[in-house]
């Protein structure tokens, strides 16, 4: 069963996923975020996805904090593009002795989710206001070029900063956030043609192509 709550860290979400009586493998979809994870005594990092990730192995309990888009690299000390479409051990990024200490700390906690959140709070850097404005604008469907002009960023500078912060360029980020808008509408029961129009697609066929590219599924199969 999946549960989540807002984190005390601005824009982040704390979540847990425990095996159900009738487990079903649900793909993790691209959302512009990176996660700090806890699984069976291990600390891991989920990098930014450009395609659906299907968890492997038997069902186990996962705990995570999903960090607001663009904020994880400052916390982890690693550019996002180095972790694109990857799941890695935290010990691959930080000193082994430090990760052992943090692993023992989370393992000893009554609620690992709370301990994981406190770890993130301690390590988080002050928010980059320009990047947050970029995410907010693209999530609302604003054009990349228009948003870059408002932020006073040239195309090359914006692309370079986006690679480091999000793992991919601003146009890919915009497409992923548009997909998330569409899925939210479709899950509310909005007809597919209206979903495509309201989310900013040219038509339903355009929506279908993006869903297939990013998830490997049709929209109907994904929602089922």
mmCIF file of C-alpha atoms in Angstrom:
data_model
loop_
_atom_site.group_PDB
_atom_site.id
_atom_site.type_symbol
_atom_site.label_atom_id
_atom_site.label_comp_id
_atom_site.label_asym_id
_atom_site.label_seq_id
_atom_site.Cartn_x
_atom_site.Cartn_y
_atom_site.Cartn_z
ATOM 1 C CA UNK A 1 0.000 0.000 0.000
ATOM 2 C CA UNK A 2 1.314 3.419 -0.965
ATOM 3 C CA UNK A 3 0.986 6.402 1.403
ATOM 4 C CA UNK A 4 2.474 9.878 1.294
ATOM 5 C CA UNK A 5 2.432 13.165 3.193
ATOM 6 C CA UNK A 6 3.930 16.620 2.705
ATOM 7 C CA UNK A 7 7.425 16.928 4.127
ATOM 8 C CA UNK A 8 8.733 19.616 6.444
ATOM 9 C CA UNK A 9 11.270 20.205 3.673
ATOM 10 C CA UNK A 10 9.666 22.693 1.288
ATOM 11 C CA UNK A 11 8.125 21.052 -1.750
ATOM 12 C CA UNK A 12 9.175 17.518 -0.793
ATOM 13 C CA UNK A 13 6.938 14.512 -0.098
ATOM 14 C CA UNK A 14 7.584 11.679 2.366
ATOM 15 C CA UNK A 15 6.198 8.338 1.222
ATOM 16 C CA UNK A 16 6.061 4.653 2.111
ATOM 17 C CA UNK A 17 5.143 1.682 -0.047
ATOM 18 C CA UNK A 18 4.468 -1.616 1.695
ATOM 19 C CA UNK A 19 3.592 -4.902 -0.050
ATOM 20 C CA UNK A 20 -0.135 -5.609 -0.232
ATOM 21 C CA UNK A 21 -1.947 -8.914 -0.016
ATOM 22 C CA UNK A 22 -2.191 -8.960 -3.812
ATOM 23 C CA UNK A 23 1.012 -7.200 -4.891
ATOM 24 C CA UNK A 24 1.059 -5.567 -8.294
ATOM 25 C CA UNK A 25 4.124 -4.064 -9.933
ATOM 26 C CA UNK A 26 3.375 -0.413 -10.642
ATOM 27 C CA UNK A 27 5.835 1.551 -12.784
ATOM 28 C CA UNK A 28 7.421 4.674 -11.331
ATOM 29 C CA UNK A 29 6.774 7.439 -13.842
ATOM 30 C CA UNK A 30 8.988 10.405 -14.742
ATOM 31 C CA UNK A 31 8.026 13.430 -12.630
ATOM 32 C CA UNK A 32 11.056 15.746 -12.619
ATOM 33 C CA UNK A 33 12.024 14.645 -9.096
ATOM 34 C CA UNK A 34 14.765 12.645 -7.407
ATOM 35 C CA UNK A 35 14.267 10.494 -4.295
ATOM 36 C CA UNK A 36 16.298 9.535 -1.263
ATOM 37 C CA UNK A 37 15.313 5.933 -0.486
ATOM 38 C CA UNK A 38 15.429 3.398 2.332
ATOM 39 C CA UNK A 39 15.034 -0.285 1.569
ATOM 40 C CA UNK A 40 15.927 -3.254 3.779
ATOM 41 C CA UNK A 41 18.722 -1.509 5.651
ATOM 42 C CA UNK A 42 20.136 0.343 2.626
ATOM 43 C CA UNK A 43 20.172 4.005 1.656
ATOM 44 C CA UNK A 44 19.788 4.642 -2.061
ATOM 45 C CA UNK A 45 19.138 7.465 -4.493
ATOM 46 C CA UNK A 46 16.728 7.417 -7.415
ATOM 47 C CA UNK A 47 17.944 9.709 -10.154
ATOM 48 C CA UNK A 48 15.691 11.672 -12.514
ATOM 49 C CA UNK A 49 13.767 9.395 -14.864
ATOM 50 C CA UNK A 50 13.162 9.889 -18.572
ATOM 51 C CA UNK A 51 11.204 6.639 -18.818
ATOM 52 C CA UNK A 52 9.100 4.513 -16.505
ATOM 53 C CA UNK A 53 11.052 2.515 -13.935
ATOM 54 C CA UNK A 54 9.707 -0.923 -13.012
ATOM 55 C CA UNK A 55 10.988 -2.167 -9.617
ATOM 56 C CA UNK A 56 12.694 -5.545 -9.777
ATOM 57 C CA UNK A 57 12.765 -8.407 -7.301
ATOM 58 C CA UNK A 58 10.235 -9.538 -4.687
ATOM 59 C CA UNK A 59 7.932 -6.932 -3.103
ATOM 60 C CA UNK A 60 9.524 -5.189 -0.115
ATOM 61 C CA UNK A 61 8.818 -2.105 1.949
ATOM 62 C CA UNK A 62 10.210 1.123 0.538
ATOM 63 C CA UNK A 63 10.492 4.450 2.341
ATOM 64 C CA UNK A 64 11.410 7.611 0.481
ATOM 65 C CA UNK A 65 11.495 11.349 0.381
ATOM 66 C CA UNK A 66 10.693 12.745 -3.042
ATOM 67 C CA UNK A 67 12.588 16.000 -3.369
ATOM 68 C CA UNK A 68 11.230 19.031 -5.189
ATOM 69 C CA UNK A 69 12.524 19.186 -8.784
ATOM 70 C CA UNK A 70 15.999 20.663 -8.983
ATOM 71 C CA UNK A 71 16.795 20.514 -5.238
ATOM 72 C CA UNK A 72 18.416 17.079 -4.911
ATOM 73 C CA UNK A 73 21.807 17.847 -6.535
ATOM 74 C CA UNK A 74 22.655 20.487 -3.912
ATOM 75 C CA UNK A 75 21.729 18.032 -1.152
ATOM 76 C CA UNK A 76 23.645 15.129 -2.686
ATOM 77 C CA UNK A 77 26.601 17.052 -4.089
ATOM 78 C CA UNK A 78 26.189 15.381 -7.504
ATOM 79 C CA UNK A 79 24.858 16.875 -10.770
ATOM 80 C CA UNK A 80 21.512 15.349 -11.667
ATOM 81 C CA UNK A 81 22.572 14.283 -15.164
ATOM 82 C CA UNK A 82 25.090 11.848 -13.646
ATOM 83 C CA UNK A 83 22.187 9.960 -12.056
ATOM 84 C CA UNK A 84 19.699 10.125 -14.929
ATOM 85 C CA UNK A 85 17.646 6.894 -15.186
ATOM 86 C CA UNK A 86 19.713 5.273 -12.414
ATOM 87 C CA UNK A 87 19.216 3.869 -8.907
ATOM 88 C CA UNK A 88 22.464 3.976 -6.922
ATOM 89 C CA UNK A 89 23.680 3.279 -3.411
ATOM 90 C CA UNK A 90 24.204 6.438 -1.369
ATOM 91 C CA UNK A 91 27.643 5.024 -0.532
ATOM 92 C CA UNK A 92 28.538 5.486 -4.217
ATOM 93 C CA UNK A 93 28.106 9.230 -3.723
ATOM 94 C CA UNK A 94 29.208 9.874 -0.145
ATOM 95 C CA UNK A 95 31.987 8.580 2.088
ATOM 96 C CA UNK A 96 31.339 4.996 3.192
ATOM 97 C CA UNK A 97 31.890 5.828 6.872
ATOM 98 C CA UNK A 98 29.294 8.609 6.739
ATOM 99 C CA UNK A 99 26.758 6.395 4.981
ATOM 100 C CA UNK A 100 27.272 3.636 7.580
ATOM 101 C CA UNK A 101 26.578 6.154 10.342
ATOM 102 C CA UNK A 102 23.423 7.378 8.611
ATOM 103 C CA UNK A 103 22.296 3.828 7.834
ATOM 104 C CA UNK A 104 22.604 2.870 11.514
ATOM 105 C CA UNK A 105 20.670 5.990 12.448
ATOM 106 C CA UNK A 106 17.748 5.245 10.141
ATOM 107 C CA UNK A 107 17.749 1.547 11.066
ATOM 108 C CA UNK A 108 17.500 2.417 14.770
ATOM 109 C CA UNK A 109 14.613 4.844 14.270
ATOM 110 C CA UNK A 110 11.087 3.883 15.269
ATOM 111 C CA UNK A 111 9.869 5.495 12.062
ATOM 112 C CA UNK A 112 12.434 5.301 9.237
ATOM 113 C CA UNK A 113 10.438 7.828 7.205
ATOM 114 C CA UNK A 114 10.900 10.457 9.911
ATOM 115 C CA UNK A 115 14.615 9.695 10.185
ATOM 116 C CA UNK A 116 15.016 9.929 6.423
ATOM 117 C CA UNK A 117 13.204 13.262 6.400
ATOM 118 C CA UNK A 118 15.446 14.613 9.173
ATOM 119 C CA UNK A 119 18.504 13.535 7.203
ATOM 120 C CA UNK A 120 17.257 15.487 4.190
ATOM 121 C CA UNK A 121 16.424 18.531 6.308
ATOM 122 C CA UNK A 122 19.946 18.594 7.721
ATOM 123 C CA UNK A 123 21.570 18.362 4.295
ATOM 124 C CA UNK A 124 19.254 20.560 2.233
ATOM 125 C CA UNK A 125 20.639 23.736 0.692
ATOM 126 C CA UNK A 126 18.727 27.034 0.451
ATOM 127 C CA UNK A 127 16.311 26.931 -2.497
ATOM 128 C CA UNK A 128 17.396 28.313 -5.857
ATOM 129 C CA UNK A 129 14.596 30.785 -6.510
ATOM 130 C CA UNK A 130 15.226 30.938 -10.258
ATOM 131 C CA UNK A 131 14.929 27.156 -10.594
ATOM 132 C CA UNK A 132 11.745 27.102 -8.530
ATOM 133 C CA UNK A 133 10.253 29.799 -10.736
ATOM 134 C CA UNK A 134 11.253 27.755 -13.768
ATOM 135 C CA UNK A 135 9.538 24.631 -12.431
ATOM 136 C CA UNK A 136 6.399 26.561 -11.480
ATOM 137 C CA UNK A 137 6.174 28.188 -14.903
ATOM 138 C CA UNK A 138 6.712 24.966 -16.858
ATOM 139 C CA UNK A 139 4.321 23.045 -14.596
ATOM 140 C CA UNK A 140 1.690 25.661 -15.444
ATOM 141 C CA UNK A 141 2.278 25.138 -19.160
ATOM 142 C CA UNK A 142 4.383 28.209 -19.925
ATOM 143 C CA UNK A 143 6.745 28.049 -22.902
ATOM 144 C CA UNK A 144 10.432 27.387 -22.232
ATOM 145 C CA UNK A 145 11.688 30.368 -24.281
ATOM 146 C CA UNK A 146 9.217 32.746 -22.640
ATOM 147 C CA UNK A 147 10.156 31.523 -19.175
ATOM 148 C CA UNK A 148 13.883 31.806 -19.903
ATOM 149 C CA UNK A 149 13.403 35.423 -20.986
ATOM 150 C CA UNK A 150 11.512 36.212 -17.787
ATOM 151 C CA UNK A 151 14.339 34.700 -15.741
ATOM 152 C CA UNK A 152 16.992 36.541 -17.697
ATOM 153 C CA UNK A 153 18.682 33.319 -18.798
ATOM 154 C CA UNK A 154 20.080 32.583 -22.247
ATOM 155 C CA UNK A 155 19.291 29.297 -23.955
ATOM 156 C CA UNK A 156 22.730 27.777 -23.304
ATOM 157 C CA UNK A 157 22.826 28.916 -19.698
ATOM 158 C CA UNK A 158 19.335 27.558 -19.051
ATOM 159 C CA UNK A 159 20.221 24.221 -20.660
ATOM 160 C CA UNK A 160 23.427 23.906 -18.633
ATOM 161 C CA UNK A 161 21.695 24.721 -15.358
ATOM 162 C CA UNK A 162 18.821 22.377 -16.184
ATOM 163 C CA UNK A 163 21.166 19.444 -16.855
ATOM 164 C CA UNK A 164 22.798 19.947 -13.470
ATOM 165 C CA UNK A 165 19.546 20.511 -11.562
ATOM 166 C CA UNK A 166 17.057 18.208 -13.305
ATOM 167 C CA UNK A 167 19.187 15.739 -15.268
ATOM 168 C CA UNK A 168 17.940 16.864 -18.672
ATOM 169 C CA UNK A 169 17.198 20.034 -20.612
ATOM 170 C CA UNK A 170 14.277 22.381 -19.963
ATOM 171 C CA UNK A 171 12.264 21.091 -22.926
ATOM 172 C CA UNK A 172 12.347 17.542 -21.560
ATOM 173 C CA UNK A 173 11.376 18.847 -18.135
ATOM 174 C CA UNK A 174 8.474 20.732 -19.705
ATOM 175 C CA UNK A 175 7.284 17.580 -21.488
ATOM 176 C CA UNK A 176 7.473 15.510 -18.285
ATOM 177 C CA UNK A 177 5.544 18.117 -16.304
ATOM 178 C CA UNK A 178 2.962 18.317 -19.110
ATOM 179 C CA UNK A 179 2.568 14.541 -18.923
ATOM 180 C CA UNK A 180 1.966 14.781 -15.187
ATOM 181 C CA UNK A 181 -0.710 17.443 -15.799
ATOM 182 C CA UNK A 182 -2.409 15.164 -18.316
ATOM 183 C CA UNK A 183 -2.347 12.148 -16.018
ATOM 184 C CA UNK A 184 -3.856 14.159 -13.187
ATOM 185 C CA UNK A 185 -6.730 15.236 -15.455
ATOM 186 C CA UNK A 186 -7.290 11.755 -16.874
ATOM 187 C CA UNK A 187 -7.373 10.235 -13.378
ATOM 188 C CA UNK A 188 -10.157 12.687 -12.533
ATOM 189 C CA UNK A 189 -12.212 11.246 -15.372
ATOM 190 C CA UNK A 190 -11.662 14.056 -17.876
ATOM 191 C CA UNK A 191 -12.215 12.642 -21.406
ATOM 192 C CA UNK A 192 -8.981 12.025 -23.274
ATOM 193 C CA UNK A 193 -9.521 14.698 -25.976
ATOM 194 C CA UNK A 194 -10.249 17.302 -23.272
ATOM 195 C CA UNK A 195 -7.296 16.086 -21.244
ATOM 196 C CA UNK A 196 -4.998 16.590 -24.229
ATOM 197 C CA UNK A 197 -6.328 20.081 -24.883
ATOM 198 C CA UNK A 198 -6.209 21.251 -21.267
ATOM 199 C CA UNK A 199 -2.740 19.817 -20.654
ATOM 200 C CA UNK A 200 -1.301 21.609 -23.681
ATOM 201 C CA UNK A 201 -1.038 18.895 -26.338
ATOM 202 C CA UNK A 202 -1.804 19.509 -29.989
ATOM 203 C CA UNK A 203 -4.382 16.710 -29.950
ATOM 204 C CA UNK A 204 -5.126 13.303 -28.409
ATOM 205 C CA UNK A 205 -2.664 11.564 -30.739
ATOM 206 C CA UNK A 206 0.110 13.852 -29.485
ATOM 207 C CA UNK A 207 -0.787 12.928 -25.897
ATOM 208 C CA UNK A 208 -0.788 9.232 -26.767
ATOM 209 C CA UNK A 209 2.682 9.455 -28.318
ATOM 210 C CA UNK A 210 4.141 11.155 -25.250
ATOM 211 C CA UNK A 211 2.528 8.657 -22.876
ATOM 212 C CA UNK A 212 3.948 5.775 -24.920
ATOM 213 C CA UNK A 213 7.404 7.351 -25.107
ATOM 214 C CA UNK A 214 7.731 8.112 -21.395
ATOM 215 C CA UNK A 215 5.889 5.105 -19.908
ATOM 216 C CA UNK A 216 5.910 2.344 -22.529
ATOM 217 C CA UNK A 217 2.142 1.979 -22.086
ATOM 218 C CA UNK A 218 -1.042 3.337 -23.595
ATOM 219 C CA UNK A 219 -2.920 5.902 -21.545
ATOM 220 C CA UNK A 220 -5.758 3.449 -20.879
ATOM 221 C CA UNK A 221 -3.393 0.706 -19.700
ATOM 222 C CA UNK A 222 -1.526 3.163 -17.511
ATOM 223 C CA UNK A 223 -4.668 4.360 -15.786
ATOM 224 C CA UNK A 224 -5.895 0.805 -15.231
#
